[in-house]
Amino acid sequence: MAEVQETDFVIVGAGIAGLRAAIGLAAGGARVLVVTKEALGESNTNYAQGGIAVAMSGEEDVALHLDDTVNAGDGLVNREAARVLVEEGPLRVEELLRWGTEFDREGGELMLTREGAHSRNRILHAHGDATGAEIGRSLLRHARAIENIELLEWTTTFDLMVEDGAVTGIGLLDRDGMVSRVRARAVLLASGGAGQVYSDTTNPAVATGDGIAMAWHAGAEIADMEFYQFHPTALSLPGVPRFLLSEALRGEGAYLRNARGERFMERYHPLQELAPRDVVARAITREGMGPTGETLPVYLDMRHVTRIDPATRFPGISKFLAEHGLELRRDPIPVRPAAHYLMGGVRTDVHGRTSLPRLYAAGEVACTGVHGANRLASNSLLEGLVFGARAAEAMREEKPMPVRSAAASPEVAGATSGIERLRSRLQQTTWEKAGLLRDAEALTAAHDEIGRLESESPKGFDRPLIELGNLETVATLIVRSALARQESRGAHYRNDFPKRDDARFGKHSLVSKGNDVTFVEFQRAEAIA
Ligand SMILES: Cc1cc2nc3c(=O)[nH]c(=O)nc-3n(C[C@H](O)[C@H](O)[C@H](O)COP(=O)(O)OP(=O)(O)OC[C@H]3O[C@@H](n4cnc5c(N)ncnc54)[C@H](O)[C@@H]3O)c2cc1C
């Protein structure tokens, strides 16, 4: 039997969504435990460069932000969730300003930039290209000052406790291999994305889709898993991580050029370099395919932009490039797409409620339908803030749990070898067969290969094995949902069904344990009973 502790609320994850929710929950005096897999600050939030989209200049701005969000989502945005996002966004950002977030300013005024598919400049940024780190810093400082928030680092949540159909706590594994359990009135999943399911990703190592896998195993509904946004411009140098080259570079005027040095985006979309991300990512993929299947380079070119000093406007990017002998002012930068943001996840309503009682989700792990088939750039930090705050409000309404005896713990076995090899086979399979360009044959082959990997995966219980199992679950959900959606929409592109088909697929995909993928509408805020 594992040791069982009690608290009021548990939050899995200390990115923007988890920290904002913790502050909201603690305001009522409740005890809040926030668990993170690595050090505080190691999250997708920490790496967010470009900024946070927010309509700060009144009603017209809010209405335009809503339109842009809906348009980017390619016919699938849950309008109610998007309305909440854009209307409550300014309040949440003003709160951040009060808590000491230092967004960049010029002459005392907040500076605003623009990214792809935004109709006006509305993106706040901090320290040039370190927006997420600055927001994370200020939220963490605020959370640390609140006595009833406990922050637990280097601890992996490995499952959800379910009693009488309700989620009543979590299982924890610390870095010394000790297992424990925590019971709570409600659990919030704020565990972020799953970029590690692909071999090429901008996401850090912690992004292994744990929250989605745990929710799935507990029986929750999972939605829109076929919609993975590939960022068009990650640095493409052999042996170097896929470092993100923010869309804000194109917002400031950078061009894309193919191996012949030609600008090519005008052949793909009227907005050219600022077209929606899926369009730009597929264009780069196509331009990067040689006539005999060889890979050709594609470049991001900022040499003509003299209006700004790239080293001042993008200090983090410039520093990373300099470490690899490149300079924005002097060199065309080799780029290619990489898995970046998961639009799908644990289905929630606009209060963060999932389909399981007492289980909530907010941020990238959740699917409110706010991004539809494609996220508008810089809307996800805002999503974490707005829906993290809302989830906290709803969780505070949960009644205390009846007292129960200790829960059984899993069999603990030592570390097993060969896991890295299995993980990279999985990542490669997902990248090649369920990536930017998909078809039934490749997706079916991916499904079979993931099944083989699952049966070859060693049994045991340590963090690498827990993550491998979660990645296999997430990969299967992506492939099953991508197979079921026989059309192309947003970030999901099928070579064998290249057109959008509203009559059959103008809905969200939904899947839960033991059930086939179905297609449903998320038309109402209170869609989840
Ligand atoms: C390189 C990069 C650049 C980006 N740029 C932008 C941008 O400019 N603007 C924008 O809006 N968005 C951007 N995004 C997306 C955005 O950063 C994320 O969508 C957002 O930060 C997600 O926040 P979150 O709170 O949901 O999750 P995260 O910030 O990812 O936090 C997840 C937390 O969960 C923890 N966790 C995960 N699994 C477990 C487990 N099993 N047990 C315990 N803890 C666990 C992690 O340790 C971490 O603390 C970018 C993303 C990346 C990767």
Coordinates of C-alpha atoms and ligand atoms in Angstrom, one line a residue:
M1 CA 0.0 0.0 0.0
A2 CA 1.3 3.5 -0.9
E3 CA 1.2 6.3 1.6
V4 CA -1.9 8.5 1.0
Q5 CA -1.9 12.2 1.8
E6 CA -4.9 14.5 1.7
T7 CA -5.2 18.0 0.3
D8 CA -7.9 20.2 -1.1
F9 CA -6.8 20.5 -4.7
V10 CA -4.1 18.9 -6.8
I11 CA -2.7 20.5 -10.0
V12 CA -0.6 18.4 -12.4
G13 CA 1.8 20.9 -14.0
A14 CA 3.4 24.3 -13.3
G15 CA 3.1 26.0 -16.7
I16 CA 0.9 29.0 -17.3
A17 CA -2.3 27.1 -16.8
G18 CA -1.3 25.3 -13.6
L19 CA 0.2 28.3 -11.9
R20 CA -2.7 30.6 -12.8
A21 CA -5.2 28.0 -11.5
A22 CA -3.2 27.5 -8.3
I23 CA -3.3 31.2 -7.5
G24 CA -7.1 31.2 -8.1
L25 CA -7.7 28.2 -5.9
A26 CA -5.5 29.3 -3.1
A27 CA -7.4 32.7 -2.9
G28 CA -10.2 30.9 -1.1
G29 CA -7.8 29.6 1.6
A30 CA -7.8 26.0 0.2
R31 CA -4.6 23.9 0.3
V32 CA -3.2 23.5 -3.2
L33 CA -0.6 21.0 -4.3
V34 CA 1.1 21.7 -7.6
V35 CA 3.2 18.8 -9.0
T36 CA 5.8 19.1 -11.8
K37 CA 7.9 16.4 -13.4
E38 CA 11.2 18.4 -13.4
A39 CA 12.3 21.7 -12.0
L40 CA 9.7 24.4 -11.7
G41 CA 9.9 26.4 -14.9
E42 CA 10.6 23.4 -17.2
S43 CA 7.5 23.6 -19.4
N44 CA 6.4 24.6 -22.8
T45 CA 5.5 27.9 -21.2
N46 CA 9.1 28.6 -20.5
Y47 CA 10.1 28.4 -24.2
A48 CA 7.3 30.5 -25.6
Q49 CA 9.0 33.2 -27.6
G50 CA 6.7 35.3 -29.8
G51 CA 4.2 36.5 -27.3
I52 CA 0.6 36.5 -26.0
A53 CA -2.2 37.6 -28.2
V54 CA -4.7 39.9 -26.5
A55 CA -7.2 42.6 -27.6
M56 CA -6.4 45.4 -25.2
S57 CA -7.9 48.3 -27.1
G58 CA -11.7 47.9 -26.8
E59 CA -14.7 46.1 -28.3
E60 CA -13.8 46.3 -31.9
D61 CA -10.4 44.8 -31.2
V62 CA -12.0 42.0 -29.2
A63 CA -14.5 41.3 -32.1
L64 CA -11.6 41.2 -34.6
H65 CA -9.6 38.8 -32.4
L66 CA -12.6 36.5 -32.2
D67 CA -12.9 36.6 -36.1
D68 CA -9.2 35.8 -36.5
T69 CA -9.4 32.9 -34.0
V70 CA -12.5 31.5 -35.8
N71 CA -11.0 31.9 -39.2
A72 CA -7.7 30.2 -38.3
G73 CA -9.6 27.2 -36.8
D74 CA -10.9 26.3 -40.3
G75 CA -14.6 25.8 -39.5
L76 CA -14.2 24.0 -36.3
V77 CA -13.8 26.6 -33.5
N78 CA -16.2 26.3 -30.6
R79 CA -17.4 29.9 -30.8
E80 CA -18.5 30.0 -27.2
A81 CA -15.0 29.1 -26.0
A82 CA -13.3 31.5 -28.4
R83 CA -15.6 34.3 -27.2
V84 CA -14.6 33.6 -23.6
L85 CA -11.0 33.6 -24.6
V86 CA -10.9 37.0 -26.3
E87 CA -13.3 38.7 -23.9
E88 CA -11.7 37.6 -20.7
G89 CA -8.1 37.8 -22.1
P90 CA -7.6 41.5 -21.4
L91 CA -8.7 41.1 -17.7
R92 CA -6.3 38.2 -17.2
V93 CA -3.4 40.1 -18.9
E94 CA -4.1 43.2 -16.7
E95 CA -3.8 40.9 -13.7
L96 CA -0.4 39.7 -15.0
L97 CA 0.7 43.4 -15.3
R98 CA -0.3 43.9 -11.7
W99 CA 1.6 40.9 -10.6
G100 CA 4.8 42.3 -12.2
T101 CA 5.1 40.8 -15.7
E102 CA 7.4 43.0 -17.6
F103 CA 6.1 43.2 -21.2
D104 CA 8.2 45.2 -23.6
R105 CA 7.4 48.9 -23.9
E106 CA 8.3 51.8 -26.0
G107 CA 7.9 55.3 -24.6
G108 CA 6.0 53.7 -21.7
E109 CA 3.4 52.2 -24.0
L110 CA 3.1 48.4 -24.4
M111 CA 4.6 47.3 -27.7
L112 CA 2.4 45.2 -30.0
T113 CA 3.6 42.9 -32.8
R114 CA 1.8 40.8 -35.4
E115 CA 2.0 37.1 -36.3
G116 CA 0.4 34.9 -39.0
A117 CA -3.4 35.2 -39.6
H118 CA -3.8 38.1 -37.2
S119 CA -5.6 41.1 -38.8
R120 CA -3.8 43.6 -36.6
N121 CA -0.9 44.1 -34.2
R122 CA -2.1 42.7 -30.8
I123 CA 0.8 40.5 -29.5
L124 CA 2.5 41.5 -26.3
H125 CA 6.1 40.2 -25.9
A126 CA 8.7 40.3 -23.1
H127 CA 12.5 40.7 -23.3
G128 CA 12.1 40.5 -27.0
D129 CA 11.6 36.8 -27.5
A130 CA 11.3 35.4 -24.0
T131 CA 7.6 36.0 -23.3
G132 CA 6.8 32.6 -21.7
A133 CA 9.8 32.7 -19.4
E134 CA 8.8 36.2 -18.2
I135 CA 5.2 35.3 -17.6
G136 CA 6.3 32.1 -15.8
R137 CA 8.7 34.0 -13.6
S138 CA 6.1 36.5 -12.5
L139 CA 3.4 33.8 -11.9
L140 CA 5.8 31.7 -9.9
R141 CA 6.9 34.6 -7.8
H142 CA 3.3 35.3 -7.0
A143 CA 2.5 31.7 -6.3
R144 CA 5.5 31.2 -4.0
A145 CA 4.3 34.1 -1.9
I146 CA 1.0 32.3 -1.1
E147 CA 1.5 30.1 1.9
N148 CA -1.2 27.5 1.1
I149 CA 0.3 26.6 -2.3
E150 CA 2.8 23.7 -2.1
L151 CA 5.1 23.3 -5.1
L152 CA 6.5 19.8 -5.6
E153 CA 9.3 19.4 -8.1
W154 CA 10.8 16.3 -9.8
T155 CA 7.7 14.2 -9.2
T156 CA 5.9 12.4 -11.9
T157 CA 2.1 11.9 -11.7
F158 CA 1.6 8.4 -13.1
D159 CA -2.2 7.8 -12.8
L160 CA -5.5 9.2 -11.7
M161 CA -7.4 7.5 -8.8
V162 CA -11.0 6.8 -9.7
E163 CA -13.6 5.9 -7.0
D164 CA -17.3 5.4 -7.8
G165 CA -16.7 7.0 -11.2
A166 CA -15.2 10.2 -9.9
V167 CA -11.5 11.2 -9.9
T168 CA -10.3 11.5 -6.3
G169 CA -6.6 11.9 -6.5
I170 CA -3.3 11.0 -8.2
G171 CA -0.4 8.6 -8.0
L172 CA 3.1 10.1 -7.6
L173 CA 6.5 8.8 -8.3
D174 CA 9.5 10.8 -7.0
R175 CA 13.0 10.8 -8.4
D176 CA 14.1 8.3 -5.8
G177 CA 11.5 5.9 -7.1
M178 CA 9.2 6.4 -4.0
V179 CA 5.5 6.0 -4.8
S180 CA 2.7 7.9 -2.9
R181 CA -0.8 9.0 -3.5
V182 CA -2.7 12.2 -2.8
R183 CA -6.4 12.5 -2.5
A184 CA -8.2 15.8 -3.2
R185 CA -11.6 17.3 -3.8
A186 CA -10.7 17.8 -7.4
V187 CA -7.7 17.3 -9.7
L188 CA -6.7 19.7 -12.5
L189 CA -4.6 18.4 -15.4
A190 CA -2.4 21.3 -16.6
S191 CA 0.3 19.0 -17.9
G192 CA 0.8 20.6 -21.3
G193 CA 1.3 19.1 -24.7
A194 CA 2.8 16.0 -26.3
G195 CA 5.4 17.2 -28.9
Q196 CA 7.7 14.3 -27.9
V197 CA 5.4 12.0 -29.7
Y198 CA 7.2 13.2 -32.9
S199 CA 10.9 12.9 -33.7
D200 CA 11.0 16.6 -34.8
T201 CA 9.5 18.9 -32.2
T202 CA 10.0 22.3 -30.6
N203 CA 8.7 21.0 -27.3
P204 CA 10.9 20.2 -24.3
A205 CA 11.4 16.6 -23.0
V206 CA 8.6 16.9 -20.4
A207 CA 6.0 17.2 -23.1
T208 CA 5.0 13.6 -23.3
G209 CA 1.2 13.9 -23.2
D210 CA 0.9 12.3 -19.7
G211 CA -2.3 14.1 -18.8
I212 CA -4.1 12.9 -22.0
A213 CA -2.9 9.3 -21.5
M214 CA -3.9 9.3 -17.8
A215 CA -7.3 10.8 -18.6
W216 CA -7.9 8.3 -21.4
H217 CA -7.0 5.4 -19.1
A218 CA -9.4 6.8 -16.4
G219 CA -12.2 6.8 -19.0
A220 CA -12.4 10.5 -20.0
E221 CA -13.4 11.8 -23.4
I222 CA -10.5 12.9 -25.7
A223 CA -11.1 15.2 -28.6
D224 CA -9.5 16.4 -31.9
M225 CA -6.3 14.4 -31.6
E226 CA -5.7 14.5 -35.3
F227 CA -5.0 18.2 -35.1
Y228 CA -1.3 18.7 -34.3
Q229 CA 0.1 22.1 -35.3
F230 CA 3.5 21.9 -37.0
H231 CA 5.4 25.1 -36.6
P232 CA 6.8 26.0 -40.1
T233 CA 10.1 27.4 -39.0
A234 CA 12.3 25.3 -36.7
L235 CA 16.0 25.6 -37.2
S236 CA 17.2 22.8 -39.5
L237 CA 20.8 22.0 -38.8
P238 CA 22.1 18.4 -38.5
G239 CA 22.6 17.3 -34.8
V240 CA 21.0 20.5 -33.5
P241 CA 17.6 20.5 -31.6
R242 CA 14.7 21.9 -33.6
F243 CA 15.0 25.3 -32.0
L244 CA 12.0 27.5 -32.8
L245 CA 12.4 30.5 -35.0
S246 CA 9.3 32.5 -33.9
E247 CA 6.6 33.5 -36.3
A248 CA 7.3 37.1 -35.1
L249 CA 10.4 37.0 -37.4
R250 CA 8.0 36.8 -40.4
G251 CA 5.8 39.3 -38.6
E252 CA 8.8 41.7 -38.7
G253 CA 9.2 41.0 -42.5
A254 CA 11.3 37.9 -42.9
Y255 CA 10.8 36.0 -46.2
L256 CA 10.9 32.3 -47.0
R257 CA 13.1 31.2 -49.9
N258 CA 13.6 27.8 -51.6
A259 CA 16.9 26.2 -52.6
R260 CA 16.9 28.4 -55.8
G261 CA 16.6 31.5 -53.6
E262 CA 13.1 32.2 -54.8
R263 CA 10.3 33.5 -52.5
F264 CA 7.5 30.9 -53.0
M265 CA 4.7 31.7 -50.5
E266 CA 2.8 33.8 -53.1
R267 CA 2.0 30.5 -54.9
Y268 CA 0.4 29.0 -51.8
H269 CA -1.6 31.8 -50.1
P270 CA -2.5 35.5 -50.5
L271 CA -1.1 36.3 -47.0
Q272 CA 2.2 34.8 -48.2
E273 CA 4.7 34.4 -45.3
L274 CA 1.9 35.3 -42.8
A275 CA -0.6 32.7 -44.0
P276 CA -2.0 30.2 -41.4
R277 CA 0.7 27.9 -40.0
D278 CA -0.5 24.7 -41.6
V279 CA -0.4 26.3 -45.1
V280 CA 3.2 27.6 -44.5
A281 CA 4.3 24.3 -43.0
R282 CA 3.0 22.3 -46.0
A283 CA 4.5 24.8 -48.4
I284 CA 7.9 24.4 -46.8
T285 CA 7.6 20.6 -46.8
R286 CA 6.7 20.6 -50.6
E287 CA 9.4 23.1 -51.5
G288 CA 11.9 21.0 -49.5
M289 CA 11.2 17.8 -51.6
G290 CA 13.5 17.3 -54.5
P291 CA 12.4 15.6 -57.7
T292 CA 13.9 12.3 -56.7
G293 CA 12.8 12.4 -53.1
E294 CA 15.9 14.1 -51.8
T295 CA 15.6 16.8 -49.2
L296 CA 16.2 20.4 -50.3
P297 CA 17.0 23.3 -48.0
V298 CA 14.4 26.0 -47.3
Y299 CA 15.5 29.3 -45.8
L300 CA 14.2 32.1 -43.6
D301 CA 15.7 35.3 -44.9
M302 CA 15.8 38.5 -42.8
R303 CA 18.7 40.2 -44.5
H304 CA 16.6 42.8 -46.2
V305 CA 14.9 43.9 -42.9
T306 CA 16.6 47.1 -41.8
R307 CA 13.8 48.7 -39.8
I308 CA 14.7 46.7 -36.7
D309 CA 17.9 45.4 -35.2
P310 CA 17.3 41.6 -35.0
A311 CA 19.9 41.2 -32.2
T312 CA 17.9 43.6 -30.0
R313 CA 14.4 42.5 -31.1
F314 CA 15.2 38.8 -30.9
P315 CA 18.0 38.4 -28.4
G316 CA 17.4 34.8 -27.5
I317 CA 17.1 33.6 -31.1
S318 CA 20.1 35.6 -32.2
K319 CA 22.2 34.2 -29.3
F320 CA 21.2 30.6 -30.2
L321 CA 22.0 31.2 -33.9
A322 CA 25.3 32.8 -33.1
E323 CA 26.3 29.6 -31.1
H324 CA 25.9 27.8 -34.5
G325 CA 27.7 30.4 -36.6
L326 CA 24.6 32.1 -38.0
E327 CA 23.4 35.7 -37.9
L328 CA 19.9 37.0 -38.9
R329 CA 21.4 40.1 -40.6
R330 CA 24.0 38.2 -42.6
D331 CA 22.7 34.6 -43.3
P332 CA 19.7 32.9 -44.7
I333 CA 18.7 30.5 -41.9
P334 CA 17.8 26.9 -42.9
V335 CA 14.4 25.9 -41.5
R336 CA 11.9 23.0 -41.6
P337 CA 8.6 22.3 -39.8
A338 CA 8.4 20.6 -36.4
A339 CA 5.6 19.4 -34.2
H340 CA 4.6 22.3 -32.0
Y341 CA 1.1 22.5 -30.5
L342 CA -1.7 20.0 -29.9
M343 CA -5.1 21.5 -30.6
G344 CA -6.8 18.3 -29.3
G345 CA -6.7 16.8 -25.8
V346 CA -8.9 16.1 -22.8
R347 CA -12.4 17.4 -23.8
T348 CA -13.6 20.2 -21.4
D349 CA -16.3 22.7 -21.3
V350 CA -15.5 26.4 -20.8
H351 CA -15.1 25.8 -17.1
G352 CA -12.4 23.2 -17.5
R353 CA -14.8 20.4 -16.6
T354 CA -14.0 17.1 -18.3
S355 CA -16.4 14.2 -18.8
L356 CA -15.3 12.6 -15.5
P357 CA -16.6 14.1 -12.2
R358 CA -14.0 16.0 -10.2
L359 CA -11.5 15.9 -13.1
Y360 CA -10.6 19.3 -14.7
A361 CA -8.2 20.2 -17.5
A362 CA -6.8 23.5 -18.7
G363 CA -4.1 24.8 -21.1
E364 CA -2.6 22.7 -23.9
V365 CA -3.7 19.3 -22.4
A366 CA -7.3 20.4 -22.7
C367 CA -9.6 20.6 -25.7
T368 CA -12.3 23.3 -25.3
G369 CA -12.5 23.5 -29.1
V370 CA -11.1 27.1 -28.9
H371 CA -8.5 26.5 -31.6
G372 CA -10.7 24.3 -33.8
A373 CA -8.5 22.6 -36.5
N374 CA -5.7 25.2 -36.2
R375 CA -4.5 27.5 -33.4
L376 CA -4.1 31.2 -34.1
A377 CA -0.5 32.2 -33.3
S378 CA 0.0 33.3 -29.6
N379 CA -3.5 32.3 -28.5
S380 CA -2.2 29.4 -26.3
L381 CA -0.5 31.4 -23.5
L382 CA -3.8 33.3 -23.3
E383 CA -5.8 30.1 -23.3
G384 CA -3.7 28.8 -20.3
L385 CA -4.4 32.0 -18.4
V386 CA -8.1 32.3 -19.1
F387 CA -9.1 28.7 -18.7
G388 CA -6.7 28.1 -15.8
A389 CA -8.5 30.9 -13.9
R390 CA -11.9 29.5 -14.9
A391 CA -11.1 26.0 -13.9
A392 CA -10.0 27.2 -10.5
E393 CA -13.3 29.0 -10.1
A394 CA -15.3 25.9 -11.0
M395 CA -13.2 23.6 -8.8
R396 CA -13.8 25.7 -5.7
E397 CA -17.5 24.6 -6.0
E398 CA -16.6 20.9 -5.5
K399 CA -17.7 19.4 -2.2
P400 CA -15.1 17.6 0.1
M401 CA -14.6 13.9 -0.6
P402 CA -15.7 11.1 1.9
V403 CA -12.8 9.5 3.7
R404 CA -11.5 6.3 2.2
S405 CA -8.8 3.8 3.1
A406 CA -5.3 3.6 1.4
A407 CA -5.2 2.8 -2.3
A408 CA -3.1 0.0 -3.8
S409 CA 0.1 1.1 -5.4
P410 CA 1.6 -0.4 -8.6
E411 CA 4.3 -2.9 -8.7
V412 CA 7.6 -1.1 -8.7
A413 CA 10.4 -2.5 -10.8
G414 CA 13.8 -1.0 -11.5
A415 CA 14.8 0.9 -14.6
T416 CA 14.7 -1.1 -17.8
S417 CA 17.1 -0.8 -20.7
G418 CA 16.4 -0.2 -24.4
I419 CA 13.6 2.3 -23.7
E420 CA 15.3 5.1 -25.6
R421 CA 15.5 2.9 -28.7
L422 CA 11.7 2.1 -28.5
R423 CA 10.9 5.8 -27.9
S424 CA 12.8 7.0 -31.0
R425 CA 11.2 4.2 -33.1
L426 CA 7.8 5.5 -32.0
Q427 CA 8.8 9.1 -32.7
Q428 CA 10.1 8.3 -36.1
T429 CA 7.0 6.3 -37.0
T430 CA 4.7 9.1 -36.0
W431 CA 6.7 11.7 -37.8
E432 CA 6.9 9.8 -41.1
K433 CA 3.4 8.3 -41.1
A434 CA 1.2 10.6 -39.1
G435 CA 2.9 13.9 -39.7
L436 CA 2.3 16.8 -42.1
L437 CA 1.0 14.8 -45.0
R438 CA -1.1 11.7 -44.3
D439 CA -2.9 8.9 -46.1
A440 CA -4.8 5.8 -45.1
E441 CA -1.9 3.4 -46.0
A442 CA 0.7 5.2 -43.9
L443 CA -1.7 5.8 -41.0
T444 CA -2.6 2.1 -41.0
A445 CA 1.1 1.1 -41.1
A446 CA 1.7 3.5 -38.2
H447 CA -1.1 2.0 -36.2
D448 CA 0.3 -1.5 -36.7
E449 CA 3.8 -0.4 -35.8
I450 CA 2.7 1.3 -32.6
G451 CA 0.9 -1.9 -31.6
R452 CA 4.1 -3.8 -32.1
L453 CA 6.0 -1.3 -30.0
E454 CA 3.5 -1.6 -27.2
S455 CA 3.9 -5.4 -27.1
E456 CA 7.7 -5.1 -27.2
S457 CA 7.8 -2.4 -24.4
P458 CA 9.2 -3.9 -21.2
K459 CA 6.9 -4.0 -18.1
G460 CA 8.1 -2.1 -15.1
F461 CA 7.7 1.2 -13.4
D462 CA 10.0 4.2 -13.7
R463 CA 9.7 7.6 -15.4
P464 CA 11.0 6.6 -18.8
L465 CA 8.7 3.6 -19.0
I466 CA 5.7 5.6 -17.8
E467 CA 6.4 8.2 -20.5
L468 CA 6.9 5.6 -23.2
G469 CA 3.5 4.1 -22.4
N470 CA 1.9 7.5 -22.4
L471 CA 3.5 8.4 -25.8
E472 CA 2.2 5.1 -27.2
T473 CA -1.3 5.9 -26.0
V474 CA -1.1 9.5 -27.5
A475 CA 0.3 8.2 -30.8
T476 CA -2.5 5.7 -31.1
L477 CA -5.1 8.4 -30.4
I478 CA -3.6 10.7 -33.0
V479 CA -3.5 7.9 -35.6
R480 CA -7.0 6.6 -34.9
S481 CA -8.5 10.1 -35.1
A482 CA -6.5 10.9 -38.3
L483 CA -7.7 7.7 -39.9
A484 CA -11.3 8.5 -39.0
R485 CA -11.2 12.1 -40.4
Q486 CA -11.4 11.4 -44.1
E487 CA -10.9 15.0 -45.2
S488 CA -8.3 17.8 -45.0
R489 CA -8.9 20.6 -42.6
G490 CA -6.6 23.0 -40.7
A491 CA -3.5 21.2 -39.5
H492 CA -4.8 17.7 -40.6
Y493 CA -3.9 17.0 -44.3
R494 CA -4.9 13.8 -46.0
N495 CA -3.3 13.2 -49.5
D496 CA -6.1 10.8 -50.2
F497 CA -8.9 13.2 -49.1
P498 CA -7.4 16.6 -50.0
K499 CA -10.7 18.6 -49.7
R500 CA -12.6 19.9 -46.6
D501 CA -15.9 18.0 -46.2
D502 CA -18.2 19.9 -44.0
A503 CA -21.2 17.6 -44.5
R504 CA -19.4 14.6 -43.0
F505 CA -16.7 16.1 -40.9
G506 CA -17.7 19.6 -39.9
K507 CA -17.5 18.4 -36.3
H508 CA -15.0 17.5 -33.5
S509 CA -13.7 14.0 -33.2
L510 CA -14.3 12.3 -29.9
V511 CA -12.9 9.1 -28.5
S512 CA -12.9 7.3 -25.2
K513 CA -11.6 4.0 -23.9
G514 CA -13.2 1.0 -25.7
N515 CA -15.1 3.3 -28.2
D516 CA -14.6 4.1 -31.8
V517 CA -13.9 7.7 -33.0
T518 CA -17.2 9.6 -33.4
F519 CA -17.8 13.1 -34.7
V520 CA -19.8 15.6 -32.5
E521 CA -20.6 19.2 -32.2
F522 CA -19.4 21.3 -29.2
Q523 CA -21.9 24.0 -29.8
R524 CA -22.8 24.9 -26.2
A525 CA -20.7 26.0 -23.2
E526 CA -22.5 23.5 -21.0
A527 CA -22.0 20.7 -23.5
I528 CA -20.6 18.4 -20.8
A529 CA -23.1 17.3 -18.3
Ligands
LIG1 C1 9.2 26.7 -28.4 C2 7.8 27.1 -28.1 C3 7.4 28.4 -28.4 C4 6.1 28.8 -28.2 N1 5.7 30.1 -28.4 C5 4.5 30.5 -28.1 C6 4.1 31.9 -28.2 O1 4.9 32.7 -28.5 N2 2.8 32.2 -27.8 C7 1.9 31.3 -27.4 O2 0.8 31.7 -27.1 N3 2.2 30.0 -27.3 C8 3.5 29.6 -27.6 N4 3.8 28.2 -27.4 C9 2.8 27.3 -26.9 C10 2.7 27.6 -25.4 O3 3.9 27.8 -24.8 C11 2.0 26.4 -24.7 O4 0.9 25.9 -25.4 C12 1.6 26.8 -23.3 O5 2.7 27.3 -22.6 C13 1.2 25.5 -22.5 O6 1.0 25.9 -21.2 P1 0.5 24.8 -20.2 O7 0.4 25.4 -18.9 O8 -0.8 24.2 -20.7 O9 1.6 23.6 -20.2 P2 3.2 23.7 -20.0 O10 3.7 25.1 -19.9 O11 3.8 22.8 -21.0 O12 3.4 23.0 -18.6 C14 3.2 21.7 -18.4 C15 3.6 21.3 -16.9 O13 3.1 20.0 -16.6 C16 4.2 19.2 -16.0 N5 3.9 17.8 -16.3 C17 3.7 17.2 -17.4 N6 3.5 15.9 -17.2 C18 3.6 15.7 -15.9 C19 3.4 14.6 -15.0 N7 3.2 13.3 -15.5 N8 3.6 14.7 -13.7 C20 3.9 16.0 -13.2 N9 4.0 17.1 -13.9 C21 3.8 16.9 -15.3 C22 5.4 19.8 -16.7 O14 6.6 19.5 -15.9 C23 5.1 21.3 -16.7 O15 5.3 21.8 -15.4 C24 5.2 27.8 -27.7 C25 5.6 26.5 -27.4 C26 6.9 26.2 -27.6 C27 7.3 24.8 -27.3

